[in-house]
Structures are given as structure tokens and as C-alpha cells.
Amino acid sequence: MTTTHSGVSTATRATAVAARATDLTKVYGQGETQVVALDAVSVEFRQAQFTAIMGPSGSGKSTLMHCMAGLDAISGGSARIGDVELTGLKDKKLTQLRRDKIGFIFQAFNLLPTLNALENITLPMDIAGRKPDRAWLDRVVETVGLAGRLKHRPSQLSGGQQQRVAVARALASRPEIIFADEPTGNLDSRSGAEVLGFLRNSVRELGQTVVMVTHDPVAASYADRVVFLADGRIVDDMPEPTADMVLERMLRFSGGAPRTPGFDAPGHTS
Ligand SMILES: Nc1ncnc2c1ncn2[C@@H]1O[C@H](COP(=O)(O)OP(=O)(O)OP(=O)(O)O)[C@@H](O)[C@H]1O
């Protein structure tokens, strides 16, 4: 069995489904300007699994993530978080679902500059009027290596540390699933590796479910599985990826060219 960055076989994972798309279709525009961004995509994201989503620029990665997270309305098919069908949910219910069941990590860390690290981590729960579970919070802070930095403001933290605050913020409310959109895109490779390591630890040690969009084969190799999109369809599903396997698969998209405008080489995660 291949040893991945996660060091754990997907076969040993829990099998419950955290999120599921069935024939998920997303069409933008109408008539001549119509774009089918997702073309009947069916995919499951299992609990306590770390999935990377890859594919050329414009293949539908962000659209899939946004539709699954209830940030964008779908045109057909279905998207579920746990047992909850997103289609037909009223705005208020959708907002609640995003707040209670989904964690987000973006390329830009999106921290509030006037709050310290701990206040940033607990902000979503404060807004929701929920008390953080102190023991869990301590574990999260420990897992992402932020103990000793909690009183620092974002400007007093490195980029990697700021992203770790964003990871802790996503983990703090124990969401059913975390969606991460290019979480290492603004980080140097060392800080990026740290953040990916912490994300992986959150899956291994805390049982978190993580779905991450990335262009970087090295980042993808931290995942348990890579789902490849092309032209709004899933074209491959790779368990236990290594960076070399992912790179080789990406090169096949681009006809063997070492670099294409649509598909970046490892290390570059724009
Ligand atoms: N709001 C929108 N209106 C019209 N078309 C859109 C919109 N958002 C995305 N698209 C189109 O849908 C397709 C999929 O876009 P998407 O952003 O999901 O791709 P992606 O794989 O995330 O790309 P990238 O790697 O460049 O971020 C593209 O053809 C894009 O131009």
C-alpha cells in the first residue's frame, strides 16, 4: 500500500458521507453566453477524509465547492450536507446551515485586524451566540500549533500563522465539513507545508472532513484522495495520491506539456 503524506490508508477511514452531489448541474448565463460549469457531477465526500479537487482553469472546481457549500444556487441535480438537501432551503436556513455545519478557509486569510488570534477563532461562534467548547478549542489550538500566539493580532503573525488561525476558526465549531479554496495560495512553500500538515492532522486526529481546491500537486498529495475535474465533469478519482502521480495525471490533461497557462506547475498555486 502506498504511504501518502497522511500516512493512513483510505481503507481504514470511516465510511459515513459528509457531503454528496448527485447529478449536480450548474449553468451560468443563457443563450449564446451560456456556460455549463458543472455537467451532472456525482461525488461523495466521506467523513474524516481529506479530498483535493484539481483540474484545469475553468474546469468547475470553485463552482463545485460553492454549490456544495450553499454559496451558489444549483441548476439541476442535488447537493447535500450530511442529510440536508440544499435545494429548496430558504435563505435563513441556508445561512444557518453554512454557519453550523460548514467551515471555510480561503486563499486570503480573511481575519479581522483589530481582533487577536483567539478572538478571530471564536468570532463565528460569538456572532452565532454560541459558547465555544473550551476543551475542543484547546485541542484545536494545540493541533494547529497556535498555543502562545493567541493574544497576537494578525499583523503580528506570519502569513502561515495567520492561515493557521483561519484553519482553527474553521475547526472551532466542529463543522461537518470544511471547504478550503487554495488555502496555501498566498503562502511560501514552507508555511504552505505547515498549514497542509495541520489540515491533515485535523482529519487524522480530530476526525474532521476536509475538501480542498488546489492547483498544486504537492498540496494535493497531503490529501487521502484527489478528484479531477475537466469541462465540468469528474474525469478521475485517485486514492492515496503522491505528488508525482498527481503531476503525471495533470500533464495528461495538458497533452504532456510541462506547463500550460491553465494548469500550473507544482509550487505555484495562483
Ligand atoms: N458567475 C459566473 N458567470 C458566468 N460564468 C461563470 C461564473 N462563474 C464561473 N463561470 C464559468 O464557469 C466555468 C467554471 O468556473 P470555475 O470558476 O468553477 O472554474 P475553476 O476550475 O475553479 O477555475 P480556476 O482554476 O481558474 O479558479 C468557467 O467557464 C467560468 O468561466
PDB file of C-alpha atoms and ligand atoms in Angstrom:
ATOM      1  CA  MET A   1       0.000   0.000   0.000  1.00  0.00           C
ATOM      2  CA  THR A   2       1.306   3.450  -0.882  1.00  0.00           C
ATOM      3  CA  THR A   3       2.194   5.638   2.061  1.00  0.00           C
ATOM      4  CA  THR A   4       0.772   9.084   1.474  1.00  0.00           C
ATOM      5  CA  HIS A   5       1.525  12.310   3.317  1.00  0.00           C
ATOM      6  CA  SER A   6      -1.434  11.406   5.501  1.00  0.00           C
ATOM      7  CA  GLY A   7       0.240   8.088   6.346  1.00  0.00           C
ATOM      8  CA  VAL A   8      -3.176   6.487   6.728  1.00  0.00           C
ATOM      9  CA  SER A   9      -4.890   4.257   4.233  1.00  0.00           C
ATOM     10  CA  THR A  10      -8.256   5.408   2.961  1.00  0.00           C
ATOM     11  CA  ALA A  11      -9.438   1.860   3.588  1.00  0.00           C
ATOM     12  CA  THR A  12      -9.225   2.418   7.352  1.00  0.00           C
ATOM     13  CA  ARG A  13     -11.419   5.505   7.270  1.00  0.00           C
ATOM     14  CA  ALA A  14     -14.947   5.882   8.468  1.00  0.00           C
ATOM     15  CA  THR A  15     -17.451   5.423   5.684  1.00  0.00           C
ATOM     16  CA  ALA A  16     -20.255   7.853   6.525  1.00  0.00           C
ATOM     17  CA  VAL A  17     -20.845  10.522   3.888  1.00  0.00           C
ATOM     18  CA  ALA A  18     -20.352  14.152   4.977  1.00  0.00           C
ATOM     19  CA  ALA A  19     -21.465  15.684   1.672  1.00  0.00           C
ATOM     20  CA  ARG A  20     -22.815  14.367  -1.573  1.00  0.00           C
ATOM     21  CA  ALA A  21     -23.549  15.745  -5.049  1.00  0.00           C
ATOM     22  CA  THR A  22     -25.874  13.795  -7.335  1.00  0.00           C
ATOM     23  CA  ASP A  23     -26.075  14.790 -11.000  1.00  0.00           C
ATOM     24  CA  LEU A  24     -25.178  18.281  -9.852  1.00  0.00           C
ATOM     25  CA  THR A  25     -25.516  20.703 -12.745  1.00  0.00           C
ATOM     26  CA  LYS A  26     -24.682  24.382 -12.808  1.00  0.00           C
ATOM     27  CA  VAL A  27     -25.371  26.561 -15.820  1.00  0.00           C
ATOM     28  CA  TYR A  28     -24.340  30.221 -15.946  1.00  0.00           C
ATOM     29  CA  GLY A  29     -25.964  32.666 -18.368  1.00  0.00           C
ATOM     30  CA  GLN A  30     -28.370  31.996 -21.196  1.00  0.00           C
ATOM     31  CA  GLY A  31     -28.388  31.524 -24.948  1.00  0.00           C
ATOM     32  CA  GLU A  32     -25.064  32.159 -26.661  1.00  0.00           C
ATOM     33  CA  THR A  33     -23.305  33.137 -23.445  1.00  0.00           C
ATOM     34  CA  GLN A  34     -24.466  30.025 -21.595  1.00  0.00           C
ATOM     35  CA  VAL A  35     -21.718  28.103 -19.773  1.00  0.00           C
ATOM     36  CA  VAL A  36     -22.257  24.638 -18.346  1.00  0.00           C
ATOM     37  CA  ALA A  37     -19.856  24.911 -15.407  1.00  0.00           C
ATOM     38  CA  LEU A  38     -20.916  21.557 -13.879  1.00  0.00           C
ATOM     39  CA  ASP A  39     -22.347  18.794 -16.039  1.00  0.00           C
ATOM     40  CA  ALA A  40     -24.181  16.211 -13.918  1.00  0.00           C
ATOM     41  CA  VAL A  41     -21.430  15.735 -11.336  1.00  0.00           C
ATOM     42  CA  SER A  42     -21.928  12.932  -8.819  1.00  0.00           C
ATOM     43  CA  VAL A  43     -19.428  12.687  -5.974  1.00  0.00           C
ATOM     44  CA  GLU A  44     -19.326  11.790  -2.282  1.00  0.00           C
ATOM     45  CA  PHE A  45     -17.065  13.231   0.378  1.00  0.00           C
ATOM     46  CA  ARG A  46     -16.654  10.778   3.225  1.00  0.00           C
ATOM     47  CA  GLN A  47     -16.327  11.725   6.864  1.00  0.00           C
ATOM     48  CA  ALA A  48     -12.821  12.053   8.259  1.00  0.00           C
ATOM     49  CA  GLN A  49     -11.370  12.087   4.776  1.00  0.00           C
ATOM     50  CA  PHE A  50      -9.190  14.763   3.154  1.00  0.00           C
ATOM     51  CA  THR A  51     -10.121  15.261  -0.510  1.00  0.00           C
ATOM     52  CA  ALA A  52      -8.346  17.516  -3.001  1.00  0.00           C
ATOM     53  CA  ILE A  53     -10.159  18.798  -6.079  1.00  0.00           C
ATOM     54  CA  MET A  54      -7.953  19.507  -9.089  1.00  0.00           C
ATOM     55  CA  GLY A  55      -8.455  20.346 -12.730  1.00  0.00           C
ATOM     56  CA  PRO A  56      -7.529  22.910 -15.367  1.00  0.00           C
ATOM     57  CA  SER A  57      -8.593  26.525 -15.008  1.00  0.00           C
ATOM     58  CA  GLY A  58     -12.309  26.836 -15.748  1.00  0.00           C
ATOM     59  CA  SER A  59     -12.995  23.129 -15.152  1.00  0.00           C
ATOM     60  CA  GLY A  60     -15.544  23.899 -12.423  1.00  0.00           C
ATOM     61  CA  LYS A  61     -13.613  23.396  -9.173  1.00  0.00           C
ATOM     62  CA  SER A  62     -14.760  26.595  -7.463  1.00  0.00           C
ATOM     63  CA  THR A  63     -18.278  26.171  -8.790  1.00  0.00           C
ATOM     64  CA  LEU A  64     -18.473  22.660  -7.313  1.00  0.00           C
ATOM     65  CA  MET A  65     -17.238  23.909  -3.963  1.00  0.00           C
ATOM     66  CA  HIS A  66     -19.597  26.901  -3.955  1.00  0.00           C
ATOM     67  CA  CYS A  67     -22.624  24.785  -4.906  1.00  0.00           C
ATOM     68  CA  MET A  68     -21.793  22.133  -2.288  1.00  0.00           C
ATOM     69  CA  ALA A  69     -21.351  24.836   0.362  1.00  0.00           C
ATOM     70  CA  GLY A  70     -24.649  26.525  -0.455  1.00  0.00           C
ATOM     71  CA  LEU A  71     -22.900  29.684  -1.649  1.00  0.00           C
ATOM     72  CA  ASP A  72     -24.282  29.365  -5.175  1.00  0.00           C
ATOM     73  CA  ALA A  73     -27.700  28.099  -6.351  1.00  0.00           C
ATOM     74  CA  ILE A  74     -27.640  24.914  -8.404  1.00  0.00           C
ATOM     75  CA  SER A  75     -29.376  24.472 -11.770  1.00  0.00           C
ATOM     76  CA  GLY A  76     -30.152  20.751 -11.509  1.00  0.00           C
ATOM     77  CA  GLY A  77     -29.480  17.593  -9.530  1.00  0.00           C
ATOM     78  CA  SER A  78     -28.877  17.720  -5.808  1.00  0.00           C
ATOM     79  CA  ALA A  79     -26.315  18.745  -3.206  1.00  0.00           C
ATOM     80  CA  ARG A  80     -26.445  17.502   0.362  1.00  0.00           C
ATOM     81  CA  ILE A  81     -24.513  18.308   3.509  1.00  0.00           C
ATOM     82  CA  GLY A  82     -24.990  15.307   5.768  1.00  0.00           C
ATOM     83  CA  ASP A  83     -28.705  14.539   5.492  1.00  0.00           C
ATOM     84  CA  VAL A  84     -29.706  18.047   4.485  1.00  0.00           C
ATOM     85  CA  GLU A  85     -30.703  18.729   0.889  1.00  0.00           C
ATOM     86  CA  LEU A  86     -29.600  22.256  -0.042  1.00  0.00           C
ATOM     87  CA  THR A  87     -32.059  22.776  -2.887  1.00  0.00           C
ATOM     88  CA  GLY A  88     -35.180  24.499  -1.704  1.00  0.00           C
ATOM     89  CA  LEU A  89     -33.709  25.727   1.585  1.00  0.00           C
ATOM     90  CA  LYS A  90     -34.786  29.261   2.346  1.00  0.00           C
ATOM     91  CA  ASP A  91     -32.036  31.870   2.752  1.00  0.00           C
ATOM     92  CA  LYS A  92     -32.266  31.880   6.537  1.00  0.00           C
ATOM     93  CA  LYS A  93     -31.953  28.083   6.782  1.00  0.00           C
ATOM     94  CA  LEU A  94     -29.086  28.125   4.293  1.00  0.00           C
ATOM     95  CA  THR A  95     -27.257  30.769   6.330  1.00  0.00           C
ATOM     96  CA  GLN A  96     -27.776  28.680   9.467  1.00  0.00           C
ATOM     97  CA  LEU A  97     -26.533  25.551   7.718  1.00  0.00           C
ATOM     98  CA  ARG A  98     -23.393  27.321   6.498  1.00  0.00           C
ATOM     99  CA  ARG A  99     -22.788  28.717   9.974  1.00  0.00           C
ATOM    100  CA  ASP A 100     -23.404  25.489  11.881  1.00  0.00           C
ATOM    101  CA  LYS A 101     -22.244  22.723   9.554  1.00  0.00           C
ATOM    102  CA  ILE A 102     -19.631  24.185   7.228  1.00  0.00           C
ATOM    103  CA  GLY A 103     -16.188  25.675   7.799  1.00  0.00           C
ATOM    104  CA  PHE A 104     -14.461  27.814   5.188  1.00  0.00           C
ATOM    105  CA  ILE A 105     -10.804  28.554   4.531  1.00  0.00           C
ATOM    106  CA  PHE A 106      -9.896  30.949   1.727  1.00  0.00           C
ATOM    107  CA  GLN A 107      -6.698  31.897  -0.024  1.00  0.00           C
ATOM    108  CA  ALA A 108      -6.855  35.317   1.635  1.00  0.00           C
ATOM    109  CA  PHE A 109      -6.930  34.584   5.351  1.00  0.00           C
ATOM    110  CA  ASN A 110      -9.931  36.898   5.986  1.00  0.00           C
ATOM    111  CA  LEU A 111      -9.024  37.688   9.589  1.00  0.00           C
ATOM    112  CA  LEU A 112     -10.220  40.828  11.344  1.00  0.00           C
ATOM    113  CA  PRO A 113      -7.140  43.011  12.006  1.00  0.00           C
ATOM    114  CA  THR A 114      -8.420  44.514  15.262  1.00  0.00           C
ATOM    115  CA  LEU A 115      -9.086  41.152  16.909  1.00  0.00           C
ATOM    116  CA  ASN A 116      -6.408  38.904  18.340  1.00  0.00           C
ATOM    117  CA  ALA A 117      -5.949  35.307  17.180  1.00  0.00           C
ATOM    118  CA  LEU A 118      -8.263  33.793  19.799  1.00  0.00           C
ATOM    119  CA  GLU A 119     -10.980  36.381  19.135  1.00  0.00           C
ATOM    120  CA  ASN A 120     -10.735  35.675  15.413  1.00  0.00           C
ATOM    121  CA  ILE A 121     -11.013  31.945  16.054  1.00  0.00           C
ATOM    122  CA  THR A 122     -14.153  32.285  18.160  1.00  0.00           C
ATOM    123  CA  LEU A 123     -15.750  35.120  16.139  1.00  0.00           C
ATOM    124  CA  PRO A 124     -18.215  32.957  14.138  1.00  0.00           C
ATOM    125  CA  MET A 125     -19.422  31.323  17.345  1.00  0.00           C
ATOM    126  CA  ASP A 126     -19.655  34.700  19.108  1.00  0.00           C
ATOM    127  CA  ILE A 127     -21.799  36.006  16.242  1.00  0.00           C
ATOM    128  CA  ALA A 128     -23.984  32.916  16.471  1.00  0.00           C
ATOM    129  CA  GLY A 129     -24.287  33.430  20.241  1.00  0.00           C
ATOM    130  CA  ARG A 130     -22.720  30.048  20.966  1.00  0.00           C
ATOM    131  CA  LYS A 131     -20.234  29.293  23.672  1.00  0.00           C
ATOM    132  CA  PRO A 132     -17.081  27.574  22.446  1.00  0.00           C
ATOM    133  CA  ASP A 133     -16.385  24.126  23.870  1.00  0.00           C
ATOM    134  CA  ARG A 134     -13.230  25.017  25.811  1.00  0.00           C
ATOM    135  CA  ALA A 135     -11.685  21.543  25.751  1.00  0.00           C
ATOM    136  CA  TRP A 136     -12.235  21.269  21.997  1.00  0.00           C
ATOM    137  CA  LEU A 137     -10.868  24.762  21.419  1.00  0.00           C
ATOM    138  CA  ASP A 138      -7.721  23.875  23.372  1.00  0.00           C
ATOM    139  CA  ARG A 139      -7.286  20.779  21.218  1.00  0.00           C
ATOM    140  CA  VAL A 140      -7.781  22.733  18.009  1.00  0.00           C
ATOM    141  CA  VAL A 141      -5.286  25.405  19.090  1.00  0.00           C
ATOM    142  CA  GLU A 142      -2.830  22.669  20.028  1.00  0.00           C
ATOM    143  CA  THR A 143      -3.364  20.826  16.743  1.00  0.00           C
ATOM    144  CA  VAL A 144      -2.638  23.906  14.639  1.00  0.00           C
ATOM    145  CA  GLY A 145       0.303  24.894  16.848  1.00  0.00           C
ATOM    146  CA  LEU A 146      -1.021  28.275  17.968  1.00  0.00           C
ATOM    147  CA  ALA A 147      -0.658  28.000  21.734  1.00  0.00           C
ATOM    148  CA  GLY A 148       1.413  31.003  22.790  1.00  0.00           C
ATOM    149  CA  ARG A 149       0.190  33.118  19.872  1.00  0.00           C
ATOM    150  CA  LEU A 150      -3.431  33.589  20.891  1.00  0.00           C
ATOM    151  CA  LYS A 151      -3.050  37.186  22.091  1.00  0.00           C
ATOM    152  CA  HIS A 152      -1.315  38.277  18.880  1.00  0.00           C
ATOM    153  CA  ARG A 153      -3.141  40.345  16.273  1.00  0.00           C
ATOM    154  CA  PRO A 154      -2.953  39.201  12.632  1.00  0.00           C
ATOM    155  CA  SER A 155      -0.325  41.883  11.822  1.00  0.00           C
ATOM    156  CA  GLN A 156       1.911  40.334  14.489  1.00  0.00           C
ATOM    157  CA  LEU A 157       1.704  36.893  12.898  1.00  0.00           C
ATOM    158  CA  SER A 158       3.396  35.427   9.815  1.00  0.00           C
ATOM    159  CA  GLY A 159       1.264  34.501   6.796  1.00  0.00           C
ATOM    160  CA  GLY A 160       1.452  30.829   7.745  1.00  0.00           C
ATOM    161  CA  GLN A 161       0.404  31.588  11.314  1.00  0.00           C
ATOM    162  CA  GLN A 162      -2.488  33.727  10.062  1.00  0.00           C
ATOM    163  CA  GLN A 163      -3.688  30.880   7.880  1.00  0.00           C
ATOM    164  CA  ARG A 164      -3.413  28.555  10.868  1.00  0.00           C
ATOM    165  CA  VAL A 165      -5.724  30.945  12.740  1.00  0.00           C
ATOM    166  CA  ALA A 166      -8.130  30.648   9.795  1.00  0.00           C
ATOM    167  CA  VAL A 167      -7.842  26.838   9.981  1.00  0.00           C
ATOM    168  CA  ALA A 168      -8.547  26.939  13.734  1.00  0.00           C
ATOM    169  CA  ARG A 169     -11.522  29.263  13.115  1.00  0.00           C
ATOM    170  CA  ALA A 170     -12.944  26.764  10.632  1.00  0.00           C
ATOM    171  CA  LEU A 171     -12.382  23.876  13.055  1.00  0.00           C
ATOM    172  CA  ALA A 172     -13.614  25.605  16.214  1.00  0.00           C
ATOM    173  CA  SER A 173     -17.311  24.905  15.732  1.00  0.00           C
ATOM    174  CA  ARG A 174     -16.709  21.254  14.717  1.00  0.00           C
ATOM    175  CA  PRO A 175     -18.367  21.642  11.309  1.00  0.00           C
ATOM    176  CA  GLU A 176     -19.459  18.576   9.372  1.00  0.00           C
ATOM    177  CA  ILE A 177     -17.182  19.613   6.551  1.00  0.00           C
ATOM    178  CA  ILE A 178     -14.521  22.214   5.803  1.00  0.00           C
ATOM    179  CA  PHE A 179     -14.183  23.650   2.306  1.00  0.00           C
ATOM    180  CA  ALA A 180     -10.759  25.141   1.611  1.00  0.00           C
ATOM    181  CA  ASP A 181     -10.220  27.182  -1.555  1.00  0.00           C
ATOM    182  CA  GLU A 182      -6.494  27.332  -2.427  1.00  0.00           C
ATOM    183  CA  PRO A 183      -5.576  27.600   1.273  1.00  0.00           C
ATOM    184  CA  THR A 184      -1.841  27.699   0.543  1.00  0.00           C
ATOM    185  CA  GLY A 185      -2.079  30.016  -2.476  1.00  0.00           C
ATOM    186  CA  ASN A 186      -0.656  33.008  -0.569  1.00  0.00           C
ATOM    187  CA  LEU A 187       1.985  31.124   1.381  1.00  0.00           C
ATOM    188  CA  ASP A 188       5.616  30.236   0.729  1.00  0.00           C
ATOM    189  CA  SER A 189       6.237  26.522   0.388  1.00  0.00           C
ATOM    190  CA  ARG A 190       7.406  26.037   3.990  1.00  0.00           C
ATOM    191  CA  SER A 191       4.389  27.802   5.526  1.00  0.00           C
ATOM    192  CA  GLY A 192       2.153  26.063   2.996  1.00  0.00           C
ATOM    193  CA  ALA A 193       3.520  22.681   4.081  1.00  0.00           C
ATOM    194  CA  GLU A 194       2.834  23.566   7.719  1.00  0.00           C
ATOM    195  CA  VAL A 195      -0.761  24.559   7.039  1.00  0.00           C
ATOM    196  CA  LEU A 196      -1.333  21.417   4.968  1.00  0.00           C
ATOM    197  CA  GLY A 197       0.182  19.351   7.770  1.00  0.00           C
ATOM    198  CA  PHE A 198      -2.229  20.906  10.250  1.00  0.00           C
ATOM    199  CA  LEU A 199      -5.177  20.362   7.934  1.00  0.00           C
ATOM    200  CA  ARG A 200      -4.133  16.736   7.577  1.00  0.00           C
ATOM    201  CA  ASN A 201      -3.768  16.435  11.369  1.00  0.00           C
ATOM    202  CA  SER A 202      -7.273  17.820  11.788  1.00  0.00           C
ATOM    203  CA  VAL A 203      -8.501  14.940   9.630  1.00  0.00           C
ATOM    204  CA  ARG A 204      -6.376  12.285  11.320  1.00  0.00           C
ATOM    205  CA  GLU A 205      -6.545  13.397  14.913  1.00  0.00           C
ATOM    206  CA  LEU A 206      -9.826  15.294  15.142  1.00  0.00           C
ATOM    207  CA  GLY A 207     -11.813  13.317  12.552  1.00  0.00           C
ATOM    208  CA  GLN A 208     -12.527  16.439  10.503  1.00  0.00           C
ATOM    209  CA  THR A 209     -13.719  16.192   6.893  1.00  0.00           C
ATOM    210  CA  VAL A 210     -11.834  18.491   4.500  1.00  0.00           C
ATOM    211  CA  VAL A 211     -12.377  19.252   0.806  1.00  0.00           C
ATOM    212  CA  MET A 212      -9.689  21.453  -0.737  1.00  0.00           C
ATOM    213  CA  VAL A 213      -9.390  23.029  -4.166  1.00  0.00           C
ATOM    214  CA  THR A 214      -5.758  23.316  -5.244  1.00  0.00           C
ATOM    215  CA  HIS A 215      -3.566  23.645  -8.332  1.00  0.00           C
ATOM    216  CA  ASP A 216      -0.540  22.262  -6.531  1.00  0.00           C
ATOM    217  CA  PRO A 217       0.276  18.515  -6.812  1.00  0.00           C
ATOM    218  CA  VAL A 218       2.360  18.692  -3.633  1.00  0.00           C
ATOM    219  CA  ALA A 219      -0.599  20.170  -1.736  1.00  0.00           C
ATOM    220  CA  ALA A 220      -2.873  17.504  -3.223  1.00  0.00           C
ATOM    221  CA  SER A 221      -0.513  14.770  -2.015  1.00  0.00           C
ATOM    222  CA  TYR A 222      -1.440  15.638   1.578  1.00  0.00           C
ATOM    223  CA  ALA A 223      -4.979  14.523   0.792  1.00  0.00           C
ATOM    224  CA  ASP A 224      -6.346  10.976   1.013  1.00  0.00           C
ATOM    225  CA  ARG A 225      -7.894  11.293  -2.405  1.00  0.00           C
ATOM    226  CA  VAL A 226      -7.833  13.569  -5.457  1.00  0.00           C
ATOM    227  CA  VAL A 227     -10.909  14.178  -7.601  1.00  0.00           C
ATOM    228  CA  PHE A 228     -10.044  15.550 -11.056  1.00  0.00           C
ATOM    229  CA  LEU A 229     -12.451  17.781 -12.951  1.00  0.00           C
ATOM    230  CA  ALA A 230     -12.342  18.715 -16.644  1.00  0.00           C
ATOM    231  CA  ASP A 231     -15.030  20.647 -18.511  1.00  0.00           C
ATOM    232  CA  GLY A 232     -17.435  20.390 -15.593  1.00  0.00           C
ATOM    233  CA  ARG A 233     -17.162  16.605 -15.290  1.00  0.00           C
ATOM    234  CA  ILE A 234     -15.277  14.286 -12.978  1.00  0.00           C
ATOM    235  CA  VAL A 235     -12.667  12.555 -15.092  1.00  0.00           C
ATOM    236  CA  ASP A 236     -10.617  10.760 -12.451  1.00  0.00           C
ATOM    237  CA  ASP A 237     -10.674   9.814  -8.786  1.00  0.00           C
ATOM    238  CA  MET A 238      -7.265   8.942  -7.318  1.00  0.00           C
ATOM    239  CA  PRO A 239      -6.877   7.346  -3.874  1.00  0.00           C
ATOM    240  CA  GLU A 240      -3.693   7.813  -1.841  1.00  0.00           C
ATOM    241  CA  PRO A 241      -2.095  10.295  -4.191  1.00  0.00           C
ATOM    242  CA  THR A 242       1.586  11.127  -4.390  1.00  0.00           C
ATOM    243  CA  ALA A 243       2.778  14.411  -5.913  1.00  0.00           C
ATOM    244  CA  ASP A 244       4.324  12.505  -8.836  1.00  0.00           C
ATOM    245  CA  MET A 245       1.107  10.623  -9.590  1.00  0.00           C
ATOM    246  CA  VAL A 246      -0.900  13.857  -9.488  1.00  0.00           C
ATOM    247  CA  LEU A 247       1.599  15.697 -11.688  1.00  0.00           C
ATOM    248  CA  GLU A 248       1.600  12.869 -14.192  1.00  0.00           C
ATOM    249  CA  ARG A 249      -2.218  12.952 -14.307  1.00  0.00           C
ATOM    250  CA  MET A 250      -2.217  16.730 -14.783  1.00  0.00           C
ATOM    251  CA  LEU A 251       0.269  16.515 -17.617  1.00  0.00           C
ATOM    252  CA  ARG A 252      -2.110  14.189 -19.420  1.00  0.00           C
ATOM    253  CA  PHE A 253      -4.728  16.983 -19.318  1.00  0.00           C
ATOM    254  CA  SER A 254      -2.323  19.353 -20.988  1.00  0.00           C
ATOM    255  CA  GLY A 255      -1.054  16.933 -23.619  1.00  0.00           C
ATOM    256  CA  GLY A 256       2.295  16.371 -21.929  1.00  0.00           C
ATOM    257  CA  ALA A 257       3.454  19.988 -21.927  1.00  0.00           C
ATOM    258  CA  PRO A 258       5.396  20.757 -18.749  1.00  0.00           C
ATOM    259  CA  ARG A 259       3.393  23.940 -18.135  1.00  0.00           C
ATOM    260  CA  THR A 260       0.244  25.385 -19.550  1.00  0.00           C
ATOM    261  CA  PRO A 261      -1.474  28.674 -18.719  1.00  0.00           C
ATOM    262  CA  GLY A 262      -4.438  26.717 -17.413  1.00  0.00           C
ATOM    263  CA  PHE A 263      -2.548  24.323 -15.230  1.00  0.00           C
ATOM    264  CA  ASP A 264       0.268  25.456 -13.048  1.00  0.00           C
ATOM    265  CA  ALA A 265       3.424  23.606 -12.188  1.00  0.00           C
ATOM    266  CA  PRO A 266       3.967  22.384  -8.627  1.00  0.00           C
ATOM    267  CA  GLY A 267       4.674  25.049  -6.090  1.00  0.00           C
ATOM    268  CA  HIS A 268       2.691  27.684  -7.939  1.00  0.00           C
ATOM    269  CA  THR A 269      -0.787  27.956  -6.574  1.00  0.00           C
ATOM    270  CA  SER A 270      -2.287  31.079  -8.085  1.00  0.00           C
TER     271      SER A 270
HETATM  272  N1  LIG B   1     -20.612  33.949 -12.229  1.00  0.00           N
HETATM  273  C1  LIG B   1     -20.327  33.361 -13.384  1.00  0.00           C
HETATM  274  N2  LIG B   1     -20.943  33.741 -14.528  1.00  0.00           N
HETATM  275  C2  LIG B   1     -20.687  33.145 -15.696  1.00  0.00           C
HETATM  276  N3  LIG B   1     -19.798  32.135 -15.836  1.00  0.00           N
HETATM  277  C3  LIG B   1     -19.142  31.724 -14.761  1.00  0.00           C
HETATM  278  C4  LIG B   1     -19.360  32.315 -13.467  1.00  0.00           C
HETATM  279  N4  LIG B   1     -18.559  31.686 -12.576  1.00  0.00           N
HETATM  280  C5  LIG B   1     -17.862  30.758 -13.264  1.00  0.00           C
HETATM  281  N5  LIG B   1     -18.213  30.770 -14.566  1.00  0.00           N
HETATM  282  C6  LIG B   1     -17.699  29.876 -15.613  1.00  0.00           C
HETATM  283  O1  LIG B   1     -17.891  28.532 -15.186  1.00  0.00           O
HETATM  284  C7  LIG B   1     -16.776  27.724 -15.552  1.00  0.00           C
HETATM  285  C8  LIG B   1     -16.179  27.087 -14.314  1.00  0.00           C
HETATM  286  O2  LIG B   1     -15.607  28.116 -13.493  1.00  0.00           O
HETATM  287  P1  LIG B   1     -14.869  27.817 -12.120  1.00  0.00           P
HETATM  288  O3  LIG B   1     -14.519  29.132 -11.519  1.00  0.00           O
HETATM  289  O4  LIG B   1     -15.683  26.887 -11.317  1.00  0.00           O
HETATM  290  O5  LIG B   1     -13.546  27.055 -12.601  1.00  0.00           O
HETATM  291  P2  LIG B   1     -12.249  26.664 -11.754  1.00  0.00           P
HETATM  292  O6  LIG B   1     -11.916  25.268 -12.138  1.00  0.00           O
HETATM  293  O7  LIG B   1     -12.463  26.958 -10.313  1.00  0.00           O
HETATM  294  O8  LIG B   1     -11.181  27.673 -12.374  1.00  0.00           O
HETATM  295  P3  LIG B   1      -9.848  28.308 -11.739  1.00  0.00           P
HETATM  296  O9  LIG B   1      -8.892  27.193 -11.518  1.00  0.00           O
HETATM  297  O10 LIG B   1      -9.369  29.235 -12.833  1.00  0.00           O
HETATM  298  O11 LIG B   1     -10.240  29.036 -10.492  1.00  0.00           O
HETATM  299  C9  LIG B   1     -15.806  28.649 -16.283  1.00  0.00           C
HETATM  300  O12 LIG B   1     -16.024  28.505 -17.662  1.00  0.00           O
HETATM  301  C10 LIG B   1     -16.210  30.032 -15.821  1.00  0.00           C
HETATM  302  O13 LIG B   1     -15.910  30.993 -16.801  1.00  0.00           O
END
